Amino acid sequence: TEQEVEDKPWLTGLPRLIFISDMGDALSNGVPFDFLMEEIIGNVVSEAGRRHIWLWLSKRPGRMAEFGEWLQWRRIGWPANLVPMTTVTGQRFAHRVDQLRRVPSPLKGLSLEPLSEPVSLDLRGIDWTIVGGGSDVLAEPFHTEWALALERQCKSEGVAFFLKQLGKHPFHRGKPLELDDQHGGNWNEWPKEWRVREFPTSFRRATLIASPAA
């Protein structure tokens, strides 16, 4: 609605964003590719689905790349409005970025949430990076310097950067930040230079043309 966009100015001009597998992982080994073709690709490229951008988040980007190869063998293109993403919460998961690069998709994104330590990442071929601290009862401290370093890297490499939240236990320069928002997600409480919520330029088109599923 207009009110929602007014409250979230970073969404202005965007199609609807739909997360896939944000609370689970459709790429578990027991899920057959035929099922993913029908339930995910089929919906994404449907007449209604083409109006939206679908964000497919997985901790198994290697299997997502295999699914992409499976589609190619069947001469099925990866839909332009389906954005594969993977989660990187620490340096030990940096290898997932390399696996994600193998997915035959026009756009790719990373979710660095909850980020538990500073990370050094190769962002070649990555279009979007989301960063945030943890917000549940087990949330670890989140140091803003980690996010600010990533924001500088993204800016220098032309990658859209989105600082989602500072988490339940945010720190800056070694001192805890006292915020009213328990998730640290109200950017009105942040310094203006931290208020960076960007999307890849391609997201701002009214519609994206999905590749045909046949």
Short mmCIF file of N, CA, C and O in Angstrom, two decimals, residues 15 50-52 202 204-209:
data_model
loop_
_atom_site.label_atom_id
_atom_site.label_comp_id
_atom_site.label_asym_id
_atom_site.label_seq_id
_atom_site.Cartn_x
_atom_site.Cartn_y
_atom_site.Cartn_z
N PRO A 15 8.74 -4.06 -7.66
CA PRO A 15 7.69 -5.08 -7.69
C PRO A 15 7.63 -5.73 -6.30
O PRO A 15 8.50 -5.50 -5.46
N ARG A 50 5.22 -13.74 -12.90
CA ARG A 50 6.17 -12.89 -13.61
C ARG A 50 6.10 -11.43 -13.16
O ARG A 50 7.00 -10.65 -13.48
N ARG A 51 5.06 -11.06 -12.45
CA ARG A 51 4.94 -9.68 -11.98
C ARG A 51 5.81 -9.41 -10.76
O ARG A 51 5.97 -8.27 -10.36
N HIS A 52 6.34 -10.47 -10.16
CA HIS A 52 7.07 -10.34 -8.89
C HIS A 52 8.51 -10.78 -9.02
O HIS A 52 8.91 -11.42 -9.99
N SER A 202 18.18 -3.72 -11.50
CA SER A 202 17.19 -4.51 -12.25
C SER A 202 15.90 -4.72 -11.46
O SER A 202 14.84 -4.95 -12.05
N ARG A 204 14.20 -2.60 -10.01
CA ARG A 204 13.32 -1.44 -10.07
C ARG A 204 12.50 -1.37 -11.35
O ARG A 204 11.75 -0.42 -11.56
N ARG A 205 12.64 -2.36 -12.20
CA ARG A 205 11.76 -2.42 -13.34
C ARG A 205 10.38 -2.88 -12.88
O ARG A 205 10.26 -3.69 -11.96
N ALA A 206 9.35 -2.37 -13.51
CA ALA A 206 7.98 -2.73 -13.09
C ALA A 206 7.73 -4.22 -13.19
O ALA A 206 7.07 -4.81 -12.35
N THR A 207 8.23 -4.85 -14.23
CA THR A 207 8.10 -6.30 -14.39
C THR A 207 9.41 -6.86 -14.91
O THR A 207 10.21 -6.16 -15.54
N LEU A 208 9.66 -8.11 -14.65
CA LEU A 208 10.80 -8.82 -15.20
C LEU A 208 10.27 -9.95 -16.04
O LEU A 208 9.31 -10.63 -15.67
N ILE A 209 10.88 -10.17 -17.19
CA ILE A 209 10.43 -11.22 -18.08
C ILE A 209 11.10 -12.52 -17.70
O ILE A 209 12.31 -12.67 -17.82
#
